[in-house]
Coordinates of N, CA and C and ligand atoms in Angstrom, one line a residue:
M27 N 1.1 -0.8 -0.4 CA -0.3 -0.4 -0.4 C 0.1 1.0 -0.1
S28 N 0.5 1.9 -0.7 CA 1.2 3.5 -0.6 C 0.5 4.8 -0.3
D29 N 1.6 5.2 0.7 CA 1.8 5.9 1.7 C 1.6 7.6 0.8
F30 N 0.2 8.3 1.6 CA -0.2 9.4 1.6 C 1.3 10.4 2.0
V31 N 1.4 10.9 1.3 CA 1.7 12.2 2.0 C 1.7 13.1 2.6
I32 N 0.0 13.4 2.3 CA -0.3 14.3 2.8 C -1.8 13.5 3.7
E33 N -2.8 13.8 4.1 CA -3.3 13.6 5.4 C -3.9 13.3 4.4
L34 N -4.7 12.8 3.9 CA -6.6 12.1 3.3 C -7.0 12.5 3.5
P35 N -7.5 13.2 2.1 CA -8.9 14.8 1.8 C -9.4 13.7 2.3
E36 N -10.9 14.7 2.9 CA -12.8 13.7 3.4 C -12.3 13.4 2.0
I37 N -13.6 12.2 1.9 CA -14.8 11.6 1.2 C -16.1 12.3 1.1
A38 N -16.5 13.2 -0.2 CA -17.8 13.9 0.2 C -19.1 12.1 0.0
T39 N -19.4 13.0 0.6 CA -21.1 11.6 0.6 C -22.0 12.2 0.8
L40 N -23.6 11.3 0.6 CA -24.2 11.4 1.4 C -25.2 11.0 1.6
P41 N -25.8 11.1 2.6 CA -26.5 10.5 3.5 C -27.9 9.5 3.3
V42 N -28.7 8.8 3.1 CA -29.1 7.8 2.1 C -30.5 7.0 3.5
K43 N -32.2 8.3 2.5 CA -33.0 8.0 3.3 C -33.4 7.3 4.1
G44 N -33.9 7.1 5.5 CA -33.8 5.5 6.4 C -32.8 4.2 6.2
T45 N -31.7 4.8 6.2 CA -30.4 4.3 6.5 C -29.3 4.7 7.0
D46 N -28.0 3.8 7.3 CA -27.0 4.5 7.5 C -26.1 4.8 6.6
G47 N -26.8 4.0 5.4 CA -25.8 3.8 4.8 C -25.5 5.6 4.4
L48 N -24.5 5.3 2.8 CA -22.8 6.6 2.4 C -23.0 6.0 1.3
F49 N -23.6 7.7 0.6 CA -23.4 7.8 -1.3 C -22.0 8.2 -1.3
P50 N -21.8 8.0 -1.4 CA -19.8 8.7 -2.6 C -20.6 9.3 -3.8
V51 N -19.7 10.5 -3.0 CA -19.9 11.7 -4.7 C -18.5 11.8 -5.1
R52 N -18.7 11.5 -6.4 CA -17.5 11.4 -7.5 C -17.4 13.0 -7.9
R53 N -18.6 12.7 -9.0 CA -18.6 14.6 -9.6 C -19.8 15.0 -9.3
V54 N -19.4 15.9 -9.5 CA -21.5 18.1 -9.9 C -21.3 17.5 -10.9
Y55 N -22.2 17.8 -11.5 CA -22.5 18.5 -13.3 C -24.1 19.1 -12.3
C56 N -24.2 19.9 -13.3 CA -25.1 20.6 -12.9 C -25.5 20.9 -14.8
I57 N -26.9 21.7 -15.1 CA -27.5 22.0 -16.2 C -27.7 23.7 -15.8
G58 N -27.8 24.1 -17.1 CA -28.5 25.3 -17.2 C -28.9 25.5 -18.2
R59 N -30.0 26.3 -17.7 CA -31.4 27.0 -18.9 C -31.7 25.8 -19.2
N60 N -32.8 25.4 -18.0 CA -33.9 23.5 -18.3 C -34.7 24.1 -18.1
Y61 N -35.4 25.3 -17.3 CA -37.1 25.1 -17.7 C -37.6 26.0 -18.6
A62 N -38.5 26.2 -19.6 CA -38.4 27.8 -20.8 C -38.3 29.4 -19.8
A63 N -39.2 28.9 -19.0 CA -39.8 30.1 -18.2 C -38.5 30.6 -17.7
H64 N -37.9 29.7 -17.3 CA -36.5 30.3 -16.4 C -35.2 30.8 -17.5
A65 N -35.1 30.3 -18.9 CA -34.7 31.1 -19.3 C -35.1 31.9 -20.2
V66 N -35.9 32.5 -20.4 CA -36.5 33.8 -20.1 C -36.1 34.2 -19.7
E67 N -36.6 34.2 -18.1 CA -36.4 35.6 -16.9 C -35.3 36.0 -16.9
M68 N -33.2 34.6 -16.8 CA -32.2 35.5 -17.4 C -33.0 35.6 -19.6
G69 N -32.9 36.1 -20.6 CA -32.9 36.9 -21.3 C -31.9 36.1 -22.0
H70 N -32.9 35.2 -22.3 CA -32.5 33.8 -23.1 C -33.3 33.3 -23.9
D71 N -33.4 32.9 -25.0 CA -34.5 32.2 -26.4 C -34.2 30.4 -25.7
P72 N -36.3 30.2 -25.1 CA -36.7 28.5 -24.8 C -36.2 28.0 -25.5
D73 N -36.4 28.6 -26.5 CA -36.3 27.8 -28.2 C -34.8 26.2 -27.8
K74 N -34.6 25.0 -28.1 CA -34.7 24.3 -27.0 C -33.0 23.9 -28.4
E75 N -32.5 25.1 -27.6 CA -30.2 24.7 -27.6 C -29.6 23.3 -27.3
P76 N -29.1 23.1 -27.6 CA -28.3 21.6 -27.4 C -27.8 22.3 -25.5
P77 N -28.0 21.2 -24.3 CA -27.5 21.9 -23.2 C -26.2 22.2 -22.4
F78 N -26.6 23.0 -21.9 CA -24.8 22.9 -21.5 C -24.7 23.0 -19.8
F79 N -24.2 22.5 -19.4 CA -23.3 21.9 -18.4 C -22.3 22.7 -17.6
F80 N -21.9 23.0 -16.4 CA -21.2 23.5 -14.9 C -21.3 22.7 -14.1
Q81 N -20.2 22.5 -14.4 CA -19.5 21.7 -12.2 C -19.2 22.8 -11.3
K82 N -19.7 21.3 -10.6 CA -19.5 22.5 -8.3 C -18.3 21.0 -7.7
N83 N -18.2 21.1 -7.0 CA -17.6 19.9 -6.6 C -18.0 19.5 -5.6
P84 N -17.3 18.5 -5.6 CA -17.7 16.5 -4.8 C -18.9 17.8 -2.9
N85 N -17.6 17.7 -2.6 CA -18.1 18.7 -1.0 C -18.3 20.3 -0.6
N86 N -18.8 21.1 -2.1 CA -20.1 22.2 -2.3 C -21.4 21.6 -1.9
L87 N -21.5 20.4 -2.4 CA -22.7 20.3 -1.7 C -23.0 19.5 0.1
D88 N -24.1 20.1 0.6 CA -23.7 20.1 2.1 C -25.6 19.9 2.6
V89 N -25.5 18.9 4.1 CA -26.8 18.5 4.1 C -27.0 19.4 5.4
S90 N -26.3 20.0 5.4 CA -25.9 20.5 7.0 C -27.6 21.1 7.3
G91 N -28.8 22.1 6.4 CA -29.4 22.6 6.1 C -28.8 24.4 6.9
T92 N -28.1 24.4 7.1 CA -28.0 25.9 7.3 C -26.5 26.2 5.6
F93 N -26.5 27.3 5.0 CA -26.4 27.7 4.2 C -25.5 29.1 4.3
P94 N -24.0 29.5 5.0 CA -23.1 30.8 4.4 C -22.9 31.1 4.0
Y95 N -24.1 32.5 3.7 CA -24.0 34.1 3.3 C -22.7 33.9 2.9
P96 N -21.4 33.8 1.5 CA -21.3 33.5 0.9 C -20.0 35.0 0.8
P97 N -18.8 35.2 1.1 CA -18.0 36.6 1.0 C -17.6 36.9 -1.3
H98 N -18.1 37.9 -0.9 CA -17.7 38.9 -2.0 C -18.8 38.8 -2.8
S99 N -20.4 38.9 -2.6 CA -21.2 38.6 -3.4 C -22.7 39.6 -2.6
A100 N -22.9 40.2 -3.2 CA -24.5 41.3 -2.6 C -26.2 41.0 -3.4
D101 N -25.6 39.6 -4.1 CA -26.9 38.8 -4.3 C -26.3 38.0 -5.5
V102 N -26.9 37.2 -4.3 CA -26.7 35.4 -3.7 C -27.8 35.2 -4.1
H103 N -28.4 34.3 -5.2 CA -29.8 33.4 -5.4 C -30.0 32.3 -4.8
H104 N -30.8 31.7 -4.9 CA -32.1 30.2 -4.3 C -32.0 29.8 -6.1
E105 N -31.8 28.6 -6.5 CA -32.3 28.3 -7.7 C -32.1 26.5 -6.4
A106 N -34.5 26.7 -6.7 CA -34.7 25.1 -6.5 C -33.9 23.8 -7.1
E107 N -33.6 22.8 -7.1 CA -33.9 22.0 -8.7 C -33.6 19.9 -7.8
L108 N -34.2 19.8 -8.3 CA -34.5 18.3 -8.1 C -32.7 17.3 -8.5
A109 N -32.1 17.6 -8.3 CA -31.0 16.6 -7.9 C -31.3 14.3 -8.2
V110 N -30.3 14.5 -9.0 CA -29.5 12.0 -9.5 C -28.8 12.4 -9.0
A111 N -28.2 10.7 -8.5 CA -27.3 10.5 -7.9 C -27.4 8.5 -8.8
L112 N -26.1 8.6 -9.6 CA -25.8 7.9 -10.3 C -25.2 6.5 -9.4
K113 N -25.1 5.2 -10.0 CA -25.2 4.2 -9.4 C -24.2 3.2 -10.4
S114 N -24.0 4.2 -10.9 CA -23.8 3.4 -12.1 C -23.3 4.6 -13.4
G115 N -21.9 3.9 -14.0 CA -22.3 4.6 -15.7 C -21.3 4.4 -16.8
G116 N -20.6 5.5 -17.1 CA -20.2 4.9 -18.8 C -20.2 6.6 -19.5
K117 N -19.8 5.7 -20.8 CA -19.6 6.5 -22.2 C -20.6 6.4 -23.1
N118 N -22.0 7.6 -24.1 CA -22.2 7.6 -25.0 C -23.7 6.2 -24.5
I119 N -24.1 6.8 -23.5 CA -25.7 5.9 -22.7 C -26.4 6.5 -23.4
A120 N -27.1 5.4 -24.1 CA -28.7 5.6 -24.5 C -29.3 5.6 -24.0
V121 N -30.0 6.8 -24.2 CA -31.3 7.2 -23.7 C -32.0 6.8 -23.5
K122 N -32.6 5.5 -24.5 CA -33.5 4.9 -23.7 C -32.4 3.4 -21.9
D123 N -31.5 3.8 -22.1 CA -30.5 3.4 -21.2 C -30.2 3.8 -19.7
A124 N -30.5 4.9 -19.6 CA -30.1 6.7 -18.4 C -30.3 5.9 -17.6
L125 N -31.5 6.0 -17.6 CA -31.8 5.2 -16.5 C -31.8 3.8 -14.9
D126 N -31.3 3.3 -15.7 CA -30.8 1.8 -15.7 C -29.6 2.8 -14.4
H127 N -28.7 3.5 -14.6 CA -28.1 4.5 -13.2 C -27.7 5.1 -12.5
V128 N -29.3 5.3 -12.0 CA -29.4 5.9 -11.2 C -29.9 5.3 -10.0
Y129 N -29.3 6.1 -9.0 CA -29.1 5.0 -7.9 C -30.6 5.5 -7.2
G130 N -30.5 7.2 -6.7 CA -32.0 7.7 -6.7 C -31.8 9.3 -6.9
Y131 N -32.2 9.9 -5.9 CA -32.8 11.4 -6.0 C -32.8 12.0 -4.8
G132 N -32.4 13.5 -5.1 CA -32.6 14.6 -3.4 C -33.3 15.1 -4.2
V133 N -34.1 16.8 -3.3 CA -32.9 17.8 -3.0 C -32.8 18.9 -2.8
S134 N -32.2 19.7 -4.5 CA -31.2 20.3 -4.2 C -32.0 22.0 -4.2
L135 N -30.0 22.9 -3.7 CA -30.7 24.7 -4.7 C -29.5 24.1 -5.2
D136 N -29.5 25.6 -6.0 CA -27.7 25.8 -6.5 C -27.5 26.7 -6.0
M137 N -26.8 27.1 -5.3 CA -27.0 28.4 -4.7 C -26.5 29.3 -5.8
T138 N -26.1 30.3 -5.6 CA -25.7 31.0 -6.5 C -25.2 32.5 -6.9
R139 N -24.6 33.1 -6.6 CA -23.5 34.5 -6.8 C -24.2 34.8 -8.0
R140 N -24.7 35.8 -8.4 CA -25.1 36.3 -9.4 C -24.4 37.1 -9.9
D141 N -23.8 38.0 -8.7 CA -24.1 39.5 -9.9 C -22.0 39.1 -9.7
L142 N -21.6 37.3 -8.6 CA -19.5 37.2 -10.0 C -20.5 36.9 -11.2
Q143 N -21.0 35.6 -11.2 CA -22.2 35.3 -11.9 C -22.1 35.5 -13.4
G144 N -23.0 37.1 -13.3 CA -23.1 37.9 -14.2 C -20.9 38.5 -14.8
Q145 N -20.6 39.1 -14.2 CA -19.7 39.5 -14.6 C -18.6 38.8 -15.1
A146 N -18.8 37.7 -14.7 CA -17.4 36.4 -15.5 C -18.8 35.9 -17.0
K147 N -19.9 36.2 -16.9 CA -20.2 36.5 -18.4 C -19.8 37.0 -19.5
K148 N -20.2 38.5 -18.3 CA -19.8 39.6 -19.3 C -18.7 39.5 -19.9
M149 N -17.7 39.1 -19.5 CA -16.4 39.5 -19.7 C -15.9 37.6 -19.9
G150 N -17.0 36.9 -20.6 CA -16.1 35.6 -21.2 C -15.6 34.8 -19.9
R151 N -15.6 34.4 -18.8 CA -14.9 34.1 -18.0 C -15.8 32.9 -17.6
P152 N -15.1 32.1 -16.8 CA -15.3 30.7 -16.4 C -16.8 31.1 -15.6
W153 N -17.0 30.3 -14.8 CA -18.3 30.9 -14.0 C -18.1 29.7 -11.7
E154 N -17.2 29.0 -12.8 CA -16.9 28.1 -10.7 C -17.2 29.5 -9.9
V155 N -16.2 30.5 -10.0 CA -16.4 31.9 -9.2 C -18.2 32.6 -8.5
G156 N -19.0 32.2 -9.2 CA -20.5 32.3 -9.2 C -21.4 31.6 -8.9
K157 N -20.5 30.1 -9.6 CA -21.4 28.5 -8.2 C -21.1 27.3 -7.9
A158 N -19.1 27.9 -8.1 CA -19.3 26.5 -6.6 C -18.0 27.1 -5.8
F159 N -19.0 27.2 -4.8 CA -18.2 28.7 -3.3 C -18.5 27.6 -2.6
E160 N -18.0 27.7 -1.7 CA -18.4 26.7 -0.2 C -19.7 26.1 -0.1
D161 N -20.9 25.3 -0.3 CA -22.0 24.9 0.5 C -22.7 25.6 0.0
S162 N -21.9 25.7 -1.8 CA -23.3 26.0 -2.5 C -24.6 25.5 -3.2
A163 N -24.2 24.5 -2.8 CA -24.8 23.4 -3.3 C -26.1 22.9 -1.7
P164 N -27.0 23.0 -0.7 CA -27.6 22.1 -0.4 C -28.4 21.1 -0.5
I165 N -28.7 20.6 0.2 CA -29.1 18.9 -0.8 C -29.9 17.7 0.7
T166 N -30.9 17.9 1.0 CA -31.4 16.2 1.5 C -30.4 15.5 1.4
A167 N -31.0 14.6 1.7 CA -30.6 12.9 2.0 C -31.1 12.0 0.9
L168 N -30.4 11.2 0.2 CA -30.8 10.9 -1.3 C -31.8 10.2 -0.5
V169 N -32.8 9.4 -2.2 CA -33.8 7.7 -1.9 C -33.8 7.7 -2.6
P170 N -33.7 6.2 -2.8 CA -33.2 5.5 -4.1 C -34.3 5.2 -4.7
A171 N -34.3 5.3 -5.8 CA -34.7 5.2 -7.3 C -36.1 4.5 -6.7
A172 N -35.6 2.6 -6.0 CA -36.6 1.6 -5.8 C -37.5 2.3 -4.6
E173 N -37.0 3.2 -4.1 CA -38.6 3.5 -3.9 C -39.2 5.3 -4.1
S174 N -38.5 6.3 -5.3 CA -39.1 7.4 -4.7 C -39.1 7.0 -6.7
G175 N -39.4 5.8 -7.4 CA -40.0 5.8 -9.3 C -38.9 6.5 -9.7
H176 N -39.0 7.2 -10.5 CA -37.9 7.8 -11.4 C -39.0 8.9 -11.7
P177 N -39.1 9.9 -10.8 CA -40.0 11.4 -10.8 C -39.3 12.2 -11.8
D178 N -40.4 12.4 -13.2 CA -40.3 13.1 -14.6 C -41.6 14.7 -14.8
S179 N -42.1 13.8 -13.7 CA -43.4 14.8 -13.3 C -44.1 15.6 -11.5
G180 N -45.0 16.5 -12.0 CA -44.5 16.7 -9.8 C -43.8 17.7 -10.0
V181 N -44.3 19.1 -8.8 CA -44.9 20.2 -8.4 C -43.1 20.7 -8.2
I182 N -42.6 21.4 -8.2 CA -41.7 22.5 -7.6 C -40.8 23.1 -7.5
R183 N -41.5 23.8 -6.2 CA -41.6 24.9 -5.5 C -40.1 25.8 -4.7
L184 N -40.1 26.9 -4.6 CA -39.2 27.4 -2.9 C -39.7 28.4 -3.1
T185 N -39.8 28.4 -1.3 CA -40.6 29.0 -1.0 C -38.9 29.8 0.8
V186 N -39.4 31.1 0.5 CA -38.4 32.0 1.1 C -39.7 32.7 2.2
N187 N -39.5 31.7 3.5 CA -39.8 32.4 4.6 C -41.3 32.3 4.6
G188 N -41.6 31.5 3.8 CA -43.6 30.8 3.7 C -44.1 31.6 2.6
D189 N -43.3 32.7 1.6 CA -43.5 33.4 0.3 C -43.4 32.1 -0.7
V190 N -44.2 31.7 -1.8 CA -43.7 31.2 -3.0 C -42.9 31.7 -3.8
R191 N -41.6 31.5 -4.4 CA -40.8 32.1 -5.2 C -40.6 32.1 -6.2
Q192 N -40.8 29.8 -6.8 CA -40.3 30.0 -7.5 C -40.9 27.8 -7.0
E193 N -41.9 28.0 -9.2 CA -42.7 27.1 -9.0 C -42.7 26.4 -11.0
G194 N -42.3 25.1 -10.5 CA -43.2 25.2 -11.1 C -43.4 23.5 -12.1
D195 N -43.3 22.5 -12.9 CA -43.4 21.3 -12.4 C -42.3 20.6 -13.6
L196 N -41.7 18.6 -13.0 CA -40.6 18.5 -13.4 C -41.3 17.9 -15.1
N197 N -41.8 18.4 -15.7 CA -42.4 18.2 -16.6 C -42.0 18.8 -17.9
Q198 N -41.5 20.4 -17.6 CA -41.6 21.7 -17.5 C -40.1 21.7 -18.7
M199 N -39.0 20.9 -17.8 CA -38.2 20.6 -18.1 C -37.9 20.1 -19.8
I200 N -37.1 21.2 -20.5 CA -36.2 20.8 -21.3 C -35.4 19.5 -22.6
W201 N -34.9 19.6 -20.8 CA -34.2 18.3 -21.4 C -34.2 17.2 -20.6
K202 N -34.8 15.8 -20.4 CA -36.3 15.4 -19.4 C -34.4 14.6 -18.5
I203 N -34.1 14.1 -17.8 CA -33.3 13.5 -17.4 C -32.4 11.4 -17.9
P204 N -33.1 11.1 -18.8 CA -32.8 9.7 -19.4 C -32.3 11.4 -20.9
E205 N -32.4 12.3 -21.4 CA -31.2 13.0 -22.0 C -30.2 13.8 -21.9
M206 N -30.6 13.6 -20.6 CA -28.3 14.7 -20.0 C -28.0 13.6 -19.3
I207 N -28.5 12.6 -19.1 CA -27.2 11.9 -18.4 C -26.4 10.5 -20.0
S208 N -27.4 10.7 -21.1 CA -27.6 10.3 -23.1 C -25.8 12.0 -22.8
Y209 N -26.5 12.7 -22.9 CA -25.6 14.3 -23.4 C -25.0 14.1 -22.4
L210 N -24.3 14.5 -21.1 CA -23.1 14.5 -20.2 C -22.4 13.4 -21.0
S211 N -23.2 12.2 -21.0 CA -21.9 10.4 -21.4 C -21.3 11.0 -23.0
D212 N -22.1 11.8 -23.1 CA -21.1 11.5 -25.2 C -19.7 12.6 -24.4
Y213 N -19.8 13.3 -23.9 CA -19.1 14.7 -23.6 C -18.0 14.1 -22.3
F214 N -18.6 12.8 -21.4 CA -17.5 13.2 -20.2 C -18.2 11.1 -20.1
E215 N -16.7 10.6 -19.7 CA -17.6 9.3 -18.7 C -18.0 8.8 -17.2
L216 N -19.6 9.2 -17.3 CA -19.5 9.0 -16.4 C -19.4 7.8 -15.1
A217 N -19.6 7.8 -14.3 CA -18.9 6.6 -13.9 C -20.3 6.8 -12.0
A218 N -20.1 5.9 -11.0 CA -20.8 6.2 -9.8 C -20.8 6.7 -9.4
G219 N -21.5 7.4 -8.3 CA -21.3 8.6 -6.9 C -21.6 10.0 -9.0
D220 N -21.4 9.9 -9.6 CA -21.9 11.5 -10.0 C -23.2 11.9 -9.4
V221 N -23.3 13.1 -9.6 CA -24.7 13.5 -9.3 C -24.8 15.0 -10.3
I222 N -26.3 15.0 -10.8 CA -26.0 15.5 -11.4 C -27.6 16.7 -10.8
L223 N -26.7 18.2 -11.2 CA -28.4 18.6 -10.8 C -29.0 19.3 -11.8
T224 N -30.5 19.1 -11.7 CA -31.2 19.4 -12.8 C -31.4 21.1 -13.6
G225 N -31.6 22.0 -13.2 CA -32.0 22.9 -13.4 C -33.4 23.5 -12.3
T226 N -33.3 24.2 -12.7 CA -34.4 24.9 -11.3 C -35.4 26.0 -12.6
P227 N -36.7 26.6 -12.6 CA -37.4 26.5 -12.2 C -37.4 28.7 -12.2
S228 N -38.8 29.1 -12.9 CA -38.4 30.2 -13.3 C -38.7 31.2 -11.5
G229 N -38.4 31.7 -11.3 CA -38.8 33.1 -9.7 C -37.1 33.1 -9.0
V230 N -36.0 32.5 -9.9 CA -34.8 32.9 -9.0 C -34.5 33.7 -8.2
G231 N -33.8 34.7 -7.4 CA -34.2 35.2 -6.8 C -32.5 35.6 -5.2
P232 N -33.1 37.1 -4.7 CA -32.2 37.1 -3.5 C -32.2 35.8 -2.2
V233 N -31.6 36.1 -1.9 CA -31.7 35.6 0.2 C -31.0 36.7 1.1
E234 N -31.2 36.8 1.6 CA -30.5 37.5 2.8 C -30.5 36.7 3.7
R235 N -29.3 37.0 4.5 CA -28.7 36.8 6.3 C -30.3 36.2 7.2
G236 N -30.4 34.8 7.0 CA -31.8 34.5 8.1 C -33.4 34.7 7.9
D237 N -33.1 34.0 6.5 CA -33.8 33.6 5.3 C -34.5 32.3 5.8
K238 N -35.5 31.4 5.7 CA -35.5 30.7 5.8 C -36.2 30.5 4.4
M239 N -35.4 29.2 3.9 CA -35.4 28.8 2.3 C -36.1 26.8 2.1
E240 N -37.0 27.1 1.4 CA -37.9 24.9 1.7 C -37.9 25.0 0.3
V241 N -38.0 23.9 0.3 CA -37.6 22.8 -1.9 C -38.2 22.2 -1.6
T242 N -39.7 22.3 -2.5 CA -40.6 21.1 -1.8 C -40.5 19.8 -3.5
V243 N -40.6 18.5 -3.2 CA -40.5 18.5 -5.0 C -41.9 17.2 -4.6
D244 N -42.8 16.3 -5.3 CA -44.0 15.9 -4.6 C -42.8 15.1 -5.3
G245 N -43.4 14.3 -3.5 CA -42.8 12.8 -4.0 C -41.0 12.7 -3.1
L246 N -40.9 13.3 -2.6 CA -39.4 13.5 -1.7 C -39.4 14.5 -0.2
P247 N -37.9 14.2 -0.1 CA -38.5 14.5 1.4 C -38.2 15.9 1.4
S248 N -38.7 17.5 1.9 CA -38.6 18.0 1.5 C -36.4 18.6 2.1
L249 N -35.9 20.0 1.7 CA -35.0 20.8 1.2 C -35.0 21.7 2.6
E250 N -35.0 21.6 4.2 CA -35.8 23.3 4.5 C -34.0 23.2 4.8
V251 N -33.5 25.3 4.8 CA -32.5 25.5 4.7 C -32.5 27.2 5.6
T252 N -31.2 27.2 6.9 CA -31.3 28.8 7.0 C -30.3 29.1 6.0
V253 N -30.7 30.5 6.3 CA -29.3 31.0 5.9 C -28.2 31.9 6.5
V254 N -27.4 32.1 7.0 CA -26.3 32.3 8.2 C -25.6 33.2 7.5
Ligands
MN9 MN1 -29.1 25.9 -11.7

């Protein structure tokens, strides 16, 4: 056995609802503009263009229920999203086979430093500073697909302090989950432990310290997060 020359970094994991088991996270992919009404609110054409993806870091996922307001931003937005966790992967996965690779589902937030993302877009720079910061992906425990089924419709909603801010239906996704997995697998080799955030409905907006966010997706446990 080889000796690590520094202390081994902690492996990012997600709990699995109703068990002591842990799901190890390998990569986190996020799709952009996957609900037409959100594409429009961000100033884009909602026609079905090829999807695009960005990544967060595995250890940006956070199940603590608190979201520390990040530094260097005065415009941090919520984006409520369904998360898909893979139990296997590969390259060039066919759409019809894609759901065979799904371990389960969670409810998540793609928290975004919108001001920094906007600057990056304007300057043609990458998005990490707006998207891939500490604790930027609050998420619930995973529910195995054996229990939840494969959700392709149902309400996805986000409230802040009880007021509805985002509401849509999973059936409004421009790129469906099997299409997303297939498309990603043409560009990357997917593998067990990969997590995909599937985009957000319209109504994204800013949060402040003290706000209580709640994300609900039909058939899954809700995600409650306090901004601190
Ligand atoms: Mn998003």
